[in-house]
């Protein structure tokens, strides 16, 4: 069965520092990979997604993610975080055999001033 | 503007009462989804619908019911059989395939008094 693991429940980063949020998936074929962001009390917004082709994907708000098939990972990165990036981040996997997305448990990003 | 609306934003109910949460989309999407979100637990799928007049149970359907009489609308009823209904409820829609982005509404916070 497909699964998604976000190993970090919380991450604290200083404003201006770089960020990497981890996402590992379990799926036999090439999955469709998504990163979403959720501000407190809000819905989720898509940051970026990977289907095929270039393994480095650019998204909104200066985020990028790299698909590494050998490591079954799709880590989210940002070179310099801003206080407004404080939110919860979710990784999700989609497949051709399923209409659903499989969701990770989320990583809460805390920004230190 | 295209998007998903959920109403109301906050909802209070007494124990033993049924309550219906509204979800409307004008994105012309075939598929719609209901998720429940509790602190620290990510998103859990309640029900989803791929087409009008058809819907399937998700992982936590007990105590919930849905209908899909129109493409634009997918209301969720939280029944008195749901043992712990206090949560944040999110509605989403997509074109319906695993590769398709899910677009989310702003959510409804339900509190049982």
Coordinates of C-alpha atoms in Angstrom, one line a residue:
Chain A
X1 CA 0.0 0.0 0.0
X2 CA 1.1 3.5 -0.7
X3 CA 2.2 5.6 2.3
X4 CA 3.8 9.0 2.9
X5 CA 6.1 9.8 5.8
X6 CA 7.0 13.3 7.1
X7 CA 9.5 12.4 9.8
X8 CA 9.6 15.9 11.5
X9 CA 6.5 16.9 13.4
X10 CA 7.9 20.4 14.1
X11 CA 10.9 22.3 12.7
X12 CA 12.2 25.6 14.1
X13 CA 14.3 27.8 11.8
X14 CA 15.6 31.3 12.2
X15 CA 14.3 33.9 9.9
X16 CA 16.7 34.2 6.9
X17 CA 18.0 30.7 7.3
X18 CA 17.6 27.9 4.8
X19 CA 14.9 25.2 5.1
X20 CA 14.5 21.6 4.2
X21 CA 11.3 19.6 5.0
X22 CA 11.5 15.9 4.4
X23 CA 9.0 13.7 2.7
X24 CA 9.4 10.0 1.9
X25 CA 6.9 7.8 0.1
X26 CA 6.3 4.2 -0.5
X27 CA 5.0 3.3 -4.0
X28 CA 6.1 0.8 -6.6
X29 CA 5.8 3.0 -9.6
X30 CA 6.6 6.7 -10.2
X31 CA 4.1 8.6 -8.1
X32 CA 2.7 12.1 -8.5
X33 CA 4.0 14.2 -5.7
X34 CA 2.6 17.3 -4.1
X35 CA 3.5 19.8 -1.4
X36 CA 0.8 21.9 0.2
X37 CA 0.9 24.6 2.8
X38 CA -1.7 25.4 5.4
X39 CA -1.8 28.6 7.5
X40 CA -3.7 28.3 10.9
X41 CA -7.4 28.0 10.5
X42 CA -7.2 28.0 6.7
X43 CA -7.5 25.6 3.8
X44 CA -4.6 24.1 2.0
X45 CA -2.8 25.8 -0.9
X46 CA -0.7 23.9 -3.4
X47 CA 3.0 24.9 -3.4
X48 CA 4.3 22.7 -6.1
X49 CA 3.9 19.3 -7.8
X50 CA 5.9 16.7 -9.6
X51 CA 4.6 14.5 -12.4
X52 CA 7.6 13.6 -14.6
X53 CA 10.6 15.1 -16.3
X54 CA 12.9 17.5 -14.5
X55 CA 13.4 16.2 -10.9
X56 CA 13.8 19.7 -9.5
X57 CA 10.5 21.5 -9.3
X58 CA 9.9 25.2 -8.7
X59 CA 6.9 26.4 -6.8
X60 CA 5.2 29.5 -5.5
X61 CA 6.6 31.6 -2.7
X62 CA 10.2 30.7 -3.5
X63 CA 9.9 27.0 -2.7
X64 CA 11.4 24.2 -4.6
X65 CA 11.5 20.4 -4.2
X66 CA 13.6 17.6 -5.6
X67 CA 12.4 14.2 -6.5
X68 CA 14.9 11.5 -5.8
X69 CA 13.7 8.1 -7.0
X70 CA 16.6 6.2 -5.4
X71 CA 15.7 7.6 -2.0
X72 CA 11.9 7.6 -2.5
X73 CA 12.0 11.2 -1.4
X74 CA 10.6 14.6 -2.3
X75 CA 12.1 17.1 0.0
X76 CA 10.9 20.7 0.1
X77 CA 13.5 23.5 0.3
X78 CA 13.7 27.2 0.5
X79 CA 17.0 29.2 0.6
X80 CA 15.8 31.9 3.0
X81 CA 12.7 31.7 5.1
X82 CA 10.5 34.6 6.1
X83 CA 8.3 34.9 9.1
X84 CA 5.3 34.6 6.9
X85 CA 6.4 31.0 6.0
X86 CA 5.3 29.8 9.5
X87 CA 2.6 27.3 8.7
X88 CA 2.0 23.6 8.4
X89 CA 3.3 21.8 5.4
X90 CA 1.9 18.6 3.9
X91 CA 3.3 16.2 1.4
X92 CA 1.0 14.0 -0.6
X93 CA 1.2 11.2 -3.2
X94 CA -1.2 10.5 -6.1
X95 CA -1.2 7.5 -8.4
X96 CA -2.9 6.4 -11.6
X97 CA -4.7 3.6 -9.8
X98 CA -6.4 5.8 -7.3
X99 CA -8.6 9.0 -7.2
X100 CA -7.4 9.8 -3.7
X101 CA -4.2 11.4 -2.5
X102 CA -2.2 9.8 0.3
X103 CA -1.2 12.4 2.8
X104 CA 1.7 12.8 5.2
X105 CA 1.0 13.8 8.8
X106 CA 2.4 17.3 8.2
X107 CA 5.3 19.3 9.5
X108 CA 4.8 22.5 11.5
X109 CA 7.3 25.2 10.7
X110 CA 8.1 27.6 13.4
X111 CA 10.2 30.7 12.5
X112 CA 12.5 32.3 15.2
X113 CA 12.9 36.0 14.8
Chain B
X1 CA -13.5 34.0 -9.3
X2 CA -13.4 30.2 -9.4
X3 CA -13.0 28.4 -6.2
X4 CA -14.5 26.4 -3.4
X5 CA -16.7 27.8 -0.7
X6 CA -17.6 26.2 2.6
X7 CA -20.1 27.5 5.0
X8 CA -20.4 28.3 7.8
X9 CA -16.8 29.0 9.0
X10 CA -17.7 28.2 12.6
X11 CA -20.5 25.8 13.7
X12 CA -21.7 24.9 17.1
X13 CA -24.0 22.1 17.8
X14 CA -25.4 20.2 20.8
X15 CA -24.8 16.6 21.4
X16 CA -27.4 14.4 19.7
X17 CA -28.0 16.8 16.9
X18 CA -27.3 16.3 13.2
X19 CA -25.6 19.1 11.3
X20 CA -24.9 19.7 7.7
X21 CA -21.8 21.4 6.3
X22 CA -22.0 23.0 2.9
X23 CA -19.4 22.8 0.1
X24 CA -19.8 24.4 -3.3
X25 CA -17.3 24.6 -6.2
X26 CA -17.5 26.5 -9.5
X27 CA -14.3 24.9 -11.0
X28 CA -16.3 22.4 -13.1
X29 CA -14.5 19.6 -11.3
X30 CA -15.8 16.1 -11.4
X31 CA -14.4 14.9 -8.1
X32 CA -15.1 16.2 -4.6
X33 CA -13.7 15.2 -1.2
X34 CA -14.4 15.7 2.5
X35 CA -11.5 15.6 5.0
X36 CA -11.4 15.8 8.8
X37 CA -8.4 17.4 10.4
X38 CA -7.5 17.0 14.1
X39 CA -4.4 18.5 15.7
X40 CA -1.3 16.5 14.9
X41 CA -3.2 14.0 12.7
X42 CA -3.0 15.5 9.3
X43 CA -5.9 14.9 6.9
X44 CA -8.2 11.9 7.0
X45 CA -10.6 11.2 4.2
X46 CA -14.3 10.9 5.1
X47 CA -16.0 10.6 1.8
X48 CA -15.3 11.3 -1.9
X49 CA -17.3 11.5 -5.0
X50 CA -16.0 11.0 -8.6
X51 CA -19.3 11.9 -10.3
X52 CA -22.8 13.1 -9.6
X53 CA -25.0 10.6 -7.8
X54 CA -22.0 8.5 -6.8
X55 CA -19.8 8.6 -3.7
X56 CA -17.5 6.3 -1.8
X57 CA -16.5 5.9 1.8
X58 CA -13.1 7.0 2.9
X59 CA -11.1 6.0 5.9
X60 CA -13.4 7.4 8.6
X61 CA -16.9 7.4 7.2
X62 CA -18.7 6.1 10.3
X63 CA -21.1 8.7 11.6
X64 CA -21.1 10.8 8.5
X65 CA -23.2 10.9 5.3
X66 CA -23.0 12.8 2.0
X67 CA -25.0 13.4 -1.1
X68 CA -24.0 14.5 -4.6
X69 CA -27.1 15.6 -6.5
X70 CA -25.3 18.4 -8.4
X71 CA -21.8 18.6 -9.8
X72 CA -21.2 21.8 -7.9
X73 CA -22.3 20.7 -4.4
X74 CA -21.2 18.0 -2.0
X75 CA -22.8 18.6 1.5
X76 CA -21.6 16.6 4.5
X77 CA -23.9 15.6 7.4
X78 CA -22.4 14.9 10.7
X79 CA -24.8 12.7 12.5
X80 CA -25.4 12.0 16.1
X81 CA -23.7 8.7 15.6
X82 CA -20.3 10.4 15.2
X83 CA -18.8 9.9 18.6
X84 CA -16.3 12.8 18.5
X85 CA -17.3 15.3 15.9
X86 CA -15.4 18.3 17.1
X87 CA -12.8 19.0 14.4
X88 CA -11.9 21.1 11.4
X89 CA -13.5 19.9 8.2
X90 CA -12.1 20.6 4.8
X91 CA -13.7 20.2 1.4
X92 CA -11.7 19.8 -1.8
X93 CA -12.3 19.2 -5.5
X94 CA -10.2 18.1 -8.5
X95 CA -10.5 16.8 -12.0
X96 CA -10.5 13.4 -10.4
X97 CA -7.3 11.6 -11.4
X98 CA -4.4 10.8 -9.2
X99 CA -2.2 13.4 -11.0
X100 CA -4.7 16.2 -10.5
X101 CA -4.3 18.9 -8.0
X102 CA -6.9 19.1 -5.2
X103 CA -8.2 22.6 -4.5
X104 CA -9.4 23.2 -1.0
X105 CA -12.0 25.4 0.6
X106 CA -11.4 27.5 3.7
X107 CA -12.8 24.9 6.1
X108 CA -15.5 24.7 8.7
X109 CA -14.7 24.4 12.4
X110 CA -17.3 22.3 14.1
X111 CA -17.6 22.3 17.9
X112 CA -20.0 20.1 19.8
X113 CA -21.1 21.6 23.1

